[in-house]
XYZ file of C-alpha atoms in Angstrom:
781
model
C 11.686 14.875 8.712
C 12.140 15.712 12.493
C 10.083 14.162 14.773
C 7.629 14.117 12.795
C 4.513 12.146 14.642
C 2.239 10.536 11.740
C -0.552 8.244 13.278
C -3.106 6.427 11.899
C -6.692 6.520 12.378
C -7.920 3.835 15.463
C -9.401 0.480 14.244
C -7.522 0.251 10.997
C -4.719 -2.182 12.019
C -6.643 -4.490 9.460
C -9.194 -3.274 7.280
C -11.989 -5.867 7.541
C -14.828 -5.850 4.353
C -16.921 -8.330 4.476
C -19.840 -7.724 1.431
C -18.676 -5.928 -1.976
C -21.206 -3.294 -1.851
C -18.944 -1.910 1.125
C -17.101 -0.104 -1.461
C -19.387 2.467 -3.126
C -16.918 5.069 -0.988
C -13.409 3.335 -0.032
C -13.682 1.748 3.828
C -10.003 2.659 3.740
C -11.739 6.347 3.265
C -13.875 6.291 5.872
C -11.907 5.402 8.215
C -9.380 8.421 7.554
C -11.023 9.927 10.732
C -8.684 12.028 11.724
C -5.389 10.346 9.727
C -3.614 13.279 10.005
C 0.442 12.538 10.506
C 2.416 13.914 13.149
C 0.656 17.278 12.462
C 2.224 20.129 14.973
C 0.926 23.168 15.584
C -0.574 25.802 17.966
C -3.442 28.018 17.766
C -2.305 31.169 19.817
C -0.376 33.009 17.202
C 1.637 36.042 18.073
C 0.775 38.815 19.779
C 1.174 42.236 20.999
C 4.186 42.021 23.402
C 2.911 43.452 26.750
C 5.630 45.506 28.602
C 5.358 44.980 32.818
C 4.608 48.803 34.903
C 7.565 48.647 37.432
C 6.020 50.327 40.061
C 7.086 50.645 43.964
C 4.201 49.529 45.818
C 3.941 50.294 49.817
C 3.558 46.480 51.740
C 0.828 46.819 53.476
C -1.257 47.352 49.535
C -3.660 44.302 49.671
C -4.015 43.026 45.699
C -6.581 43.751 44.384
C -8.552 41.451 42.665
C -10.350 41.569 38.619
C -11.856 39.869 36.484
C -9.427 39.467 32.874
C -9.578 38.754 29.471
C -7.795 35.897 27.844
C -3.590 35.848 28.464
C -1.791 36.998 25.426
C 2.063 36.152 24.716
C 4.617 38.221 25.130
C 8.320 38.809 24.677
C 10.160 35.855 26.915
C 13.359 38.909 27.545
C 10.377 39.910 30.366
C 10.768 36.282 31.767
C 14.461 36.329 32.368
C 14.872 39.053 35.450
C 12.535 37.471 38.207
C 13.287 33.668 36.135
C 17.352 33.641 36.260
C 17.907 30.160 37.239
C 15.171 28.370 35.129
C 16.810 30.685 31.722
C 20.796 29.541 32.846
C 19.280 26.033 32.445
C 16.660 26.622 29.212
C 19.956 28.726 27.766
C 21.949 25.972 24.628
C 19.008 23.116 25.621
C 17.592 20.868 23.019
C 14.209 23.138 23.648
C 15.608 26.586 23.405
C 17.794 25.538 20.157
C 14.968 23.574 18.484
C 14.638 26.135 15.425
C 16.892 29.358 14.326
C 17.547 30.874 11.609
C 20.502 29.761 9.375
C 23.783 31.651 9.910
C 27.145 31.666 10.591
C 26.144 30.318 14.051
C 23.892 28.645 13.584
C 24.112 26.643 10.593
C 26.776 23.259 11.921
C 27.517 21.496 8.478
C 29.500 21.442 5.250
C 28.282 24.262 2.990
C 31.356 24.582 1.643
C 30.791 23.318 -1.736
C 29.938 19.832 0.066
C 28.145 17.077 -2.328
C 26.519 14.189 -1.152
C 24.965 10.966 -3.122
C 22.474 9.219 -2.573
C 18.900 7.444 -3.093
C 20.063 8.321 -6.831
C 20.663 12.077 -6.469
C 23.305 13.876 -5.907
C 22.757 17.465 -3.530
C 25.631 19.953 -3.779
C 25.936 22.202 -0.424
C 26.682 25.507 -1.325
C 26.822 29.385 0.158
C 26.311 33.096 -1.222
C 27.652 35.429 0.827
C 25.775 34.834 4.137
C 23.414 32.814 2.566
C 22.928 28.817 3.027
C 21.486 26.603 -0.622
C 21.097 23.848 -1.384
C 21.047 22.412 -5.214
C 19.176 19.139 -4.975
C 16.158 17.356 -7.984
C 13.095 19.315 -6.697
C 9.427 18.237 -6.948
C 9.550 17.563 -11.140
C 13.223 15.393 -10.512
C 14.883 18.763 -11.962
C 17.620 20.315 -9.906
C 17.594 22.541 -8.630
C 18.977 25.633 -5.555
C 17.160 25.912 -2.666
C 17.579 28.546 0.385
C 18.125 27.056 3.720
C 15.763 29.296 5.567
C 16.272 27.539 9.497
C 17.783 24.998 10.450
C 16.188 22.547 13.489
C 18.116 20.968 16.509
C 21.749 20.816 16.950
C 22.637 17.177 18.364
C 22.971 14.468 17.278
C 21.955 15.680 13.780
C 21.238 18.966 12.356
C 17.971 18.967 9.379
C 17.346 22.181 7.815
C 14.254 23.934 6.427
C 13.845 24.715 2.754
C 11.821 27.969 1.010
C 10.123 27.169 -1.695
C 7.496 29.585 -2.485
C 4.389 30.483 -0.963
C 5.181 30.310 2.089
C 6.087 27.195 2.624
C 8.776 25.446 4.645
C 10.180 22.146 3.728
C 12.273 19.481 5.600
C 15.292 18.669 3.384
C 16.235 14.814 4.081
C 19.805 15.030 3.822
C 20.957 16.121 7.284
C 23.736 16.460 9.300
C 25.485 14.235 11.892
C 27.210 16.723 14.227
C 28.849 13.317 15.806
C 30.510 12.099 12.971
C 30.590 15.698 10.789
C 29.540 14.376 7.845
C 26.349 14.477 5.755
C 23.580 11.292 6.014
C 20.069 10.432 4.516
C 17.470 10.045 6.864
C 15.573 7.100 4.287
C 18.952 5.230 3.616
C 17.829 2.404 1.214
C 14.385 3.812 0.648
C 14.533 4.907 -2.795
C 13.425 8.669 -2.030
C 13.600 9.801 -4.484
C 11.364 12.974 -6.177
C 8.481 10.470 -7.109
C 7.844 9.068 -3.672
C 6.096 10.147 -0.233
C 8.868 10.463 1.747
C 11.186 13.438 -1.075
C 12.279 16.665 1.105
C 9.001 18.221 -1.899
C 6.404 16.645 -0.954
C 3.337 16.881 1.497
C 4.099 14.768 4.027
C 7.895 17.048 4.706
C 5.947 20.571 4.639
C 7.613 21.460 8.607
C 5.086 24.183 8.201
C 2.138 21.439 8.680
C 4.479 18.869 10.134
C 7.294 19.907 12.447
C 7.595 23.460 13.427
C 4.645 23.537 16.474
C 6.842 21.570 18.304
C 9.794 24.064 17.765
C 8.347 27.196 18.545
C 6.697 29.355 20.560
C 3.278 30.635 19.602
C 2.794 29.123 16.160
C 0.488 30.103 13.865
C -0.208 27.803 10.526
C -2.392 30.615 8.469
C -3.013 28.650 5.505
C -5.214 30.090 3.101
C -7.367 27.434 1.430
C -8.495 30.245 -0.990
C -4.691 30.237 -2.219
C -3.037 27.495 -1.463
C 0.061 29.987 1.036
C 0.994 29.699 4.129
C 1.528 32.855 5.959
C 3.409 30.884 9.171
C 3.896 32.875 12.635
C 4.854 32.353 15.676
C 5.981 34.637 19.106
C 9.514 32.991 19.083
C 12.387 30.625 17.629
C 12.731 27.400 19.916
C 10.984 25.886 23.153
C 9.995 29.020 25.469
C 8.568 29.114 28.812
C 5.430 29.688 26.908
C 5.384 26.546 25.274
C 4.605 24.734 28.484
C 2.838 27.724 30.477
C 1.112 29.287 28.213
C 0.794 33.030 27.329
C 2.471 35.343 30.044
C 0.866 38.798 30.170
C -1.776 38.001 33.024
C 1.127 36.525 35.019
C 3.455 39.932 34.571
C 0.287 41.860 35.494
C -0.033 39.409 38.877
C 3.016 40.246 40.157
C 4.458 43.759 38.537
C 0.389 45.051 39.449
C -0.071 43.610 42.750
C -3.254 41.390 41.081
C -4.030 38.506 42.600
C -4.898 35.423 39.893
C -4.580 31.839 40.360
C -1.731 30.128 39.832
C 0.170 34.147 39.021
C -1.633 34.422 36.468
C -1.614 31.256 34.091
C -4.073 29.142 32.909
C -2.537 25.836 33.604
C -0.716 25.561 36.998
C 2.326 22.167 36.366
C 2.973 21.834 39.821
C -0.555 20.794 40.733
C -0.299 17.142 42.677
C -2.246 16.019 40.017
C 0.300 14.928 37.424
C -2.061 14.956 34.825
C -1.287 18.813 33.691
C 2.192 18.254 33.383
C 2.498 14.915 31.632
C -0.429 16.011 29.527
C 1.399 19.376 29.006
C 4.936 16.824 27.238
C 2.146 15.257 25.403
C 1.725 17.526 23.323
C 4.344 17.487 21.120
C 6.237 13.951 23.283
C 3.498 12.035 21.691
C 2.006 10.110 18.483
C -1.137 12.061 18.135
C -3.047 13.578 15.431
C -4.131 17.150 15.751
C -7.730 18.276 16.402
C -8.148 21.361 14.638
C -6.028 24.426 14.310
C -3.661 24.693 17.713
C -4.379 23.976 21.214
C -6.128 25.692 24.516
C -4.123 25.900 27.158
C -5.732 24.178 30.278
C -7.503 21.847 27.986
C -7.394 17.998 28.317
C -4.638 16.780 25.725
C -7.882 15.004 24.656
C -9.370 18.035 22.899
C -6.420 19.264 20.860
C -5.003 16.029 19.669
C -6.046 12.450 19.661
C -2.887 10.529 20.814
C -2.019 6.741 19.466
C -3.108 3.273 20.636
C -0.572 0.210 20.438
C -1.062 -0.071 17.290
C 0.662 -3.090 15.786
C 2.656 -0.832 13.729
C 3.986 1.084 15.804
C 4.069 -1.019 18.790
C 5.206 -4.590 19.830
C 3.395 -6.601 21.848
C 4.994 -6.023 24.852
C 4.034 -1.689 24.444
C 7.866 -1.778 23.674
C 8.841 1.791 21.265
C 8.702 0.392 17.608
C 7.781 2.928 14.717
C 8.920 6.691 15.694
C 6.316 7.035 18.222
C 7.997 9.726 21.520
C 7.802 8.950 24.562
C 4.023 9.018 26.023
C 2.614 6.840 25.068
C 5.289 3.577 26.456
C 5.051 5.620 29.443
C 1.329 5.471 29.690
C 1.847 1.611 30.281
C 3.975 2.512 33.099
C 3.797 1.539 36.828
C 5.295 4.950 37.206
C 3.073 6.477 35.461
C 0.316 4.647 37.864
C 2.118 5.967 40.589
C 1.993 9.466 39.990
C 5.593 9.853 38.425
C 5.974 13.321 36.597
C 7.803 14.199 33.542
C 9.921 16.330 35.405
C 11.003 14.219 38.324
C 13.479 12.647 36.043
C 14.276 15.641 33.175
C 15.108 19.254 33.846
C 11.636 20.354 31.899
C 14.173 23.621 30.874
C 17.598 22.316 30.681
C 15.824 18.834 29.019
C 18.902 17.335 31.290
C 18.224 14.412 33.631
C 17.874 15.774 36.666
C 21.350 13.255 38.411
C 23.373 11.230 36.663
C 23.961 7.794 35.967
C 21.786 5.466 38.426
C 20.741 8.379 40.753
C 17.865 8.952 39.161
C 16.720 5.829 39.662
C 17.689 5.917 42.793
C 15.741 9.068 44.072
C 12.589 5.682 44.861
C 14.299 2.632 44.151
C 16.764 2.474 47.113
C 17.759 1.204 50.317
C 15.661 2.548 52.122
C 12.496 1.651 50.588
C 11.245 5.098 50.554
C 10.407 8.046 47.452
C 11.914 11.447 47.744
C 9.683 12.759 45.447
C 6.667 13.914 46.378
C 3.258 12.991 44.486
C 4.755 9.537 44.556
C 2.831 6.628 45.610
C 5.818 4.446 47.154
C 3.877 1.710 48.064
C 4.929 -1.128 46.620
C 8.528 -0.112 46.971
C 11.817 -2.666 47.970
C 14.044 -1.797 50.828
C 17.045 -2.851 47.955
C 20.164 -1.995 46.906
C 19.745 -1.801 43.243
C 23.071 0.138 42.399
C 24.595 -3.735 43.216
C 25.801 -6.819 41.131
C 23.402 -8.630 43.357
C 20.672 -6.871 41.357
C 21.635 -5.960 37.894
C 24.104 -8.749 37.686
C 26.813 -7.204 35.016
C 30.254 -5.570 36.482
C 29.802 -1.716 37.898
C 30.837 0.450 35.661
C 29.909 -2.202 32.456
C 26.764 -2.489 29.798
C 24.212 -3.970 31.585
C 24.705 -2.260 35.314
C 22.930 1.042 34.378
C 19.369 0.788 35.152
C 18.202 2.123 31.905
C 20.487 -0.481 29.890
C 18.099 -2.867 31.145
C 15.060 -1.253 31.639
C 14.642 1.181 29.456
C 16.119 -0.367 26.179
C 16.130 1.455 22.963
C 16.419 2.289 19.090
C 18.071 4.024 16.765
C 15.211 7.027 15.161
C 16.436 9.528 11.911
C 19.371 7.162 11.455
C 21.538 8.229 14.888
C 19.132 9.388 17.306
C 19.209 6.311 20.192
C 15.740 7.210 22.081
C 14.938 5.254 25.334
C 12.108 3.172 25.584
C 9.965 5.087 28.662
C 7.580 1.992 29.144
C 10.344 0.584 32.370
C 9.753 -2.786 30.973
C 11.278 -5.837 32.861
C 13.221 -7.999 30.984
C 12.524 -11.444 30.063
C 14.308 -13.770 27.009
C 12.591 -16.884 28.168
C 8.905 -14.529 27.353
C 10.364 -12.679 24.806
C 11.687 -15.892 23.358
C 8.197 -16.978 22.922
C 6.066 -13.834 21.641
C 8.468 -12.442 19.267
C 9.126 -9.228 21.053
C 12.522 -6.982 21.717
C 14.343 -8.013 25.358
C 17.417 -6.029 26.064
C 18.992 -9.342 27.427
C 18.528 -11.166 23.490
C 19.399 -7.487 22.285
C 23.212 -7.559 23.746
C 23.148 -11.179 24.235
C 22.495 -12.781 20.724
C 23.042 -16.224 19.303
C 23.987 -18.918 21.515
C 24.785 -16.399 24.039
C 21.268 -15.728 23.650
C 20.032 -19.358 24.816
C 22.543 -19.613 27.516
C 21.413 -16.247 28.986
C 18.343 -18.088 28.351
C 19.079 -20.761 30.621
C 20.612 -18.369 33.375
C 17.505 -16.618 33.592
C 15.394 -19.674 34.061
C 17.772 -20.439 36.917
C 17.158 -17.394 38.269
C 13.520 -16.571 37.710
C 12.223 -20.286 38.797
C 11.505 -19.627 42.834
C 8.847 -17.439 41.633
C 5.085 -18.703 41.114
C 2.448 -18.698 38.801
C 1.714 -15.252 37.992
C -2.149 -14.005 36.090
C -2.349 -13.638 32.767
C -0.151 -10.569 31.454
C -1.365 -8.299 28.715
C 1.642 -9.283 26.398
C 1.056 -13.084 26.814
C -3.059 -11.995 25.968
C -2.433 -10.072 22.993
C -0.215 -12.520 21.305
C -3.613 -14.623 21.669
C -5.565 -12.402 20.153
C -3.992 -11.127 18.039
C -3.014 -13.922 16.596
C -6.239 -16.211 16.782
C -5.193 -18.912 19.400
C -7.643 -20.688 20.987
C -8.414 -18.703 24.302
C -8.117 -15.400 22.433
C -11.766 -13.678 23.033
C -11.365 -14.773 27.057
C -8.082 -13.339 27.619
C -9.070 -10.461 25.673
C -12.214 -10.504 27.468
C -10.374 -11.150 31.072
C -8.051 -8.177 30.588
C -10.556 -5.550 29.909
C -12.511 -6.831 33.068
C -9.487 -5.772 34.963
C -9.008 -2.704 37.195
C -5.664 -1.875 37.223
C -5.318 -2.075 33.350
C -3.367 1.448 32.216
C -5.641 3.315 30.160
C -3.864 3.435 26.656
C -4.332 -0.155 26.955
C -7.104 -0.402 27.452
C -8.089 1.603 24.883
C -5.571 -1.023 22.269
C -7.714 -4.314 23.139
C -10.917 -1.892 22.502
C -9.542 -1.694 19.288
C -9.527 -5.107 19.341
C -13.267 -6.783 19.827
C -14.442 -6.112 16.402
C -12.748 -9.698 15.616
C -14.451 -10.844 18.699
C -18.058 -10.463 19.272
C -20.243 -11.495 21.644
C -22.489 -10.218 24.098
C -19.505 -9.872 27.236
C -17.491 -7.947 24.161
C -20.626 -5.961 23.942
C -20.988 -5.345 27.381
C -17.411 -4.238 27.923
C -17.400 -2.283 24.808
C -20.343 -0.317 26.889
C -18.969 -0.062 30.258
C -15.817 1.564 29.167
C -18.203 4.413 27.537
C -18.068 5.793 31.199
C -14.785 5.379 31.692
C -12.842 7.688 33.436
C -9.601 8.044 31.057
C -10.835 10.315 28.057
C -8.811 7.506 24.981
C -11.174 4.393 26.702
C -14.506 6.264 26.127
C -12.778 7.417 23.194
C -11.815 3.705 21.835
C -15.266 2.460 23.637
C -17.225 4.293 20.897
C -15.431 3.143 17.697
C -15.741 -0.606 19.773
C -19.672 -0.251 20.412
C -20.191 1.120 16.397
C -18.542 -1.885 14.923
C -20.788 -3.956 16.526
C -24.550 -2.034 16.184
C -26.082 -0.567 13.416
C -26.332 3.140 13.353
C -29.649 2.985 14.546
C -28.920 1.476 17.331
C -25.992 3.351 18.553
C -27.988 6.782 19.931
C -29.059 5.187 22.964
C -25.369 3.977 24.313
C -23.357 7.274 22.534
C -26.092 9.677 22.724
C -24.808 10.790 26.260
C -21.695 11.169 25.203
C -22.050 14.179 22.449
C -22.281 16.087 25.574
C -18.574 15.102 26.927
C -16.545 17.380 28.532
C -13.843 16.041 25.893
C -13.725 17.045 22.567
C -12.785 14.308 20.964
C -15.048 11.390 21.770
C -17.591 14.472 21.449
C -16.886 14.552 17.484
C -16.346 11.201 17.678
C -19.687 10.023 19.462
C -21.293 12.270 16.607
C -19.430 10.805 13.059
C -20.780 7.333 14.361
C -23.747 8.596 14.741
C -23.480 9.938 11.496
C -25.941 7.703 9.834
C -28.677 7.527 12.248
C -28.870 11.202 12.109
C -31.661 11.667 9.081
C -34.298 9.836 10.655
C -33.169 12.184 14.068
C -32.126 11.820 16.979
C -34.725 12.897 19.159
C -33.650 14.249 22.490
C -29.934 13.973 21.083
C -30.784 16.208 17.871
C -29.574 19.521 19.646
C -26.406 18.122 21.098
C -25.558 16.399 17.413
C -25.688 19.121 15.865
C -23.461 20.747 17.806
C -20.785 17.670 17.683
C -20.814 16.885 14.153
C -20.382 21.143 13.238
C -17.398 20.312 15.901
C -16.190 17.956 13.180
C -16.498 19.864 10.667
C -14.746 23.037 12.216
C -11.422 20.018 12.858
C -11.360 19.161 9.446
C -11.950 22.828 7.812
C -9.013 23.464 9.979
C -6.462 21.115 8.668
C -7.883 22.597 5.428
C -4.033 21.940 3.845
C -4.513 18.584 4.028
C -5.733 15.694 1.624
C -6.976 13.657 3.989
C -9.005 16.600 6.252
C -10.637 17.589 2.860
C -11.565 14.490 1.754
C -13.168 13.435 4.956
C -15.233 16.945 4.551
C -16.276 15.121 1.263
C -17.299 12.058 3.441
C -19.330 14.440 5.469
C -20.931 16.145 2.688
C -21.361 12.683 0.968
C -23.484 11.314 3.844
C -24.924 14.215 5.564
C -26.808 14.735 2.129
C -25.051 17.783 0.905
C -23.782 16.476 -3.176
C -22.877 19.371 -3.868
C -19.600 20.110 -1.884
C -18.694 16.873 -2.208
C -16.343 16.504 -5.597
C -15.128 20.323 -4.363
C -13.457 18.889 -1.619
C -12.399 15.768 -3.498
C -10.720 18.125 -6.073
C -9.423 20.417 -3.027
C -8.246 16.718 -1.736
C -6.111 16.375 -4.688
C -5.026 19.859 -4.867
C -3.510 19.430 -1.780
C -1.926 16.058 -2.914
C -2.150 15.028 -6.082
C -1.091 11.307 -5.301
C -3.196 11.129 -2.425
C -5.004 8.249 -4.192
C -7.938 7.517 -1.972
C -8.857 10.829 -2.775
C -8.531 9.977 -6.011
C -10.430 6.278 -6.026
C -13.405 8.131 -3.573
C -13.597 10.638 -6.460
C -13.788 8.044 -9.090
C -16.843 6.318 -7.422
C -18.421 9.499 -6.835
C -18.506 10.125 -10.920
C -19.161 6.872 -11.329
C -22.784 7.354 -8.656
C -23.631 10.644 -10.718
C -23.766 8.449 -13.750
C -19.928 10.011 -15.385
C -19.239 6.615 -15.560
C -16.546 6.806 -18.723
C -15.192 10.263 -17.108
C -14.475 7.896 -14.074
C -13.068 4.903 -15.948
C -11.107 7.140 -18.127
C -9.057 8.999 -14.629
C -8.478 5.734 -12.861
C -6.968 4.778 -16.412
C -4.663 7.707 -16.791
C -3.410 6.942 -13.004
C -3.170 3.526 -13.665
C -0.366 4.517 -16.355
C 1.348 6.301 -14.280
C 1.024 4.715 -11.343
C 1.204 0.951 -11.884
C 2.831 -0.081 -8.826
C -0.305 1.313 -6.606
C -2.025 -1.283 -4.949
C -5.040 0.818 -4.181
C -5.065 1.764 -7.402
C -5.023 -1.549 -9.219
C -7.927 -3.298 -6.183
C -10.611 -0.092 -7.440
C -10.195 -0.260 -11.188
C -10.742 -4.236 -10.266
C -14.041 -3.344 -8.324
C -15.003 -0.952 -11.312
C -15.082 -3.236 -13.783
C -17.190 -5.685 -11.842
C -19.180 -3.499 -11.042
C -19.429 -2.186 -14.544
C -20.296 -5.888 -15.646
C -16.956 -7.031 -16.167
C -16.484 -9.489 -13.469
C -13.260 -11.693 -16.323
C -11.212 -8.707 -16.484
C -11.502 -7.450 -13.039
C -9.886 -10.222 -11.673
C -6.542 -9.369 -13.185
C -6.327 -5.953 -11.715
C -7.669 -7.474 -7.662
C -4.974 -10.278 -8.189
C -2.262 -7.497 -9.128
C -3.653 -5.578 -5.591
C -2.617 -8.720 -4.324
C 0.424 -9.165 -5.782
C 1.513 -6.030 -4.952
C 0.475 -5.650 -0.831
C -0.089 -9.924 -0.551
C -0.448 -8.993 3.249
C -3.320 -6.387 2.991
C -6.805 -8.748 4.507
C -8.624 -6.068 1.888
C -7.380 -6.801 -0.671
C -7.008 -10.653 -0.460
C -10.721 -11.135 0.744
C -12.657 -9.098 -1.965
C -10.120 -11.144 -4.218
C -11.355 -14.296 -2.752
C -15.212 -13.248 -2.706
C -14.970 -11.757 -6.127
C -13.467 -15.554 -7.963
C -15.949 -17.064 -5.569
C -18.915 -14.969 -6.956
C -17.680 -15.865 -10.313
C -17.669 -19.269 -9.778
C -14.000 -20.012 -9.336
C -14.334 -22.032 -5.610
C -10.651 -23.602 -5.451
C -9.582 -20.638 -5.686
C -11.702 -18.786 -3.632
C -11.033 -21.166 -0.939
C -6.777 -20.815 -1.618
C -6.813 -17.355 -1.296
C -9.281 -17.073 2.449
C -6.423 -19.690 3.429
C -3.954 -17.959 2.541
C -5.459 -15.009 3.776
C -6.451 -16.666 7.424
C -2.286 -18.211 7.467
C -1.020 -14.158 7.188
C -3.794 -13.198 9.589
C -5.584 -15.799 11.565
C -7.691 -12.913 13.483
C -9.509 -11.653 10.443
C -13.316 -12.637 12.015
C -14.718 -12.203 8.645
C -12.654 -14.032 6.509
C -12.854 -18.095 8.979
C -17.035 -17.190 8.102
C -16.535 -16.361 4.829
C -14.387 -19.820 4.037
C -16.983 -21.700 5.850
C -19.703 -20.707 4.051
C -17.762 -21.130 0.724
C -16.844 -24.974 1.965
C -20.078 -25.256 2.394
C -21.079 -24.314 -0.786
C -18.585 -26.206 -2.368
C -19.781 -29.630 -1.005
C -17.026 -29.571 1.440
C -18.548 -30.194 4.415
C -15.623 -31.697 7.156
C -13.553 -28.990 5.469
C -15.627 -26.330 7.264
C -16.521 -28.266 9.844
C -13.058 -27.957 11.028
C -13.140 -24.378 10.980
C -15.860 -23.805 12.495
C -14.525 -26.090 15.801
C -11.237 -24.178 15.367
C -13.428 -20.555 15.782
C -15.794 -22.038 18.903
C -11.602 -22.363 20.284
C -11.134 -18.871 19.916
C -14.517 -17.070 20.314
C -16.943 -19.535 21.636
C -19.173 -16.525 22.861
C -20.102 -15.564 19.120
C -22.829 -14.049 17.926
C -22.376 -16.233 14.240
C -22.455 -19.379 16.227
C -25.604 -18.693 17.828
């Protein structure tokens, strides 16, 4: 997929079930709030072109000040006359050529009856007159002819969007390498046939929803839930002027009609001294984030329209370096550059998308022998007067690898097969620390094996003069996630820092659930008032893990009126359980905020996840007649979205339709026997049906299929214990703690298991170990 941005709901890395009765509806499904990957699309549908009226005006004429209606999209050809320099930069850029109609000028690949074989499928590329076509296995595995409608990108690869009917555009999984002039598969070795979720025909590869927003200007998906069709539209192909500056009709009026308007008629001022506006404008597409509805509103904060990911273990290394395909914003937001006011355009020409200076020149704007930043708006305190472009600093031969700033401070990874992307956290290499923490390191990437050992020893000599330093974020996070002695204290100390980057603070707040205490509660409560929206959002989730719904009202109630939509709706969602009994003075605000949450999900109706979220909302709100239709709508959108299937099965069972529920589950398992969630769900269903012996087989199969899934192994251990199989139960819980030592609930359960079986010394050993990890734990009081 072209730069698809998928995120998972916060506090998901370790599912933490505690009791069997949690499973009336799956916890994992409840937490699917806003789980909608990489999901890009804009609110503004193409508007009528506004043609400027050019008039001669007397020089002395005073500007007219008037109230303006909301600006509309215009034909961007009108921008070229006044902004020729920017237009020249933009011509031929990755932004301009992000998406084009497929024709002889735009298609770079070999469509002369070329054949690609890979992942068990044959794909043939050919032409019909001036059209470009693909013969490849479709949704049912049968080969068919599909027309190429659009190209995506120009280098280092070009992808192709396929028309499949109902207005749907799907991104083909075979792409063209523009550097080696060859076809290649984006997911080699992953067995991506027509049954795989990554197959080009599946919902995860739907370009209308997943991709096109960030390759066009003024995009609207126009999905019709009633007919299950798209009628997607855009103002122009490619990332044009208005994609960043916003609709330009008011600007045209301001410059042609002598009308005085703030920011020359644009809603957002990208040159504002505060870099936030510019950075968040770029982050709409250059961040791993989930949408909060149908598009964005120009001038609003990023989290009014999107929910950016935290630094979860699936997406980032412990030290914050890029791991999964996360784009630039998340790593940049951790950096000292971000903290000092550096913005994207200080280094990149936003129109050409090229660096503003060759080689090390971009970095030398600030890091130079004068010790002064040549760029305005940057806090230069702390800059050293030093020759960074020298062997004395980088310790590598000039012109060789290692002599460029990016080699050491912006190491990167290949994505999509051949697209090398640099990390933007601007880290400092430290092979000693990297070996301890198991994190990537620029030195060790180049110098491996025995050579790496020599480099590590040399690094120790170079840094031997440095004294003890305060505990670092990455070192603390290693303690926290690996459940080491002192983990809780390390977590609390990091959260007490005043200079902790907001994205790191939000990440650590998500770890608090495993380390509950009065200190944890105070820290989470304090951050409900943090100026950074991402921190407030994460604090809401943290507080909600500590308190029952009714006890959250005092703390979360005020956030129902937060200025940022993401915080309002997550606060409302976490007060849903208390709302049934009334929220007092906060009731009106909650009604509005939960309405916003529902609107968000309705605006994403083409996604199975959103239909499931709506079903969960309606079930919790007592709107029972609306639950089943939304669950079935979810399965219509994606028949293999099994969280919705499992929830439907449990809903049928709770509605007295147990036979129908079990039949549906058994039929699905027959066609998908290797799906762990289905096996796990069958085990739970059999337990509820009073058949614990039969349940064990299914629960064990789920663990076998996904041995690192904490939820599955925890439930198996609890089920074994409840059936009197104490030793196997203890063994499963012990194995779980080996794999996930920070899993608090597993430790507490294991202590109880040992006590129940008369193994008090073992219980004491686990208890004492936990006291070293979190001596303030409320369970120890």
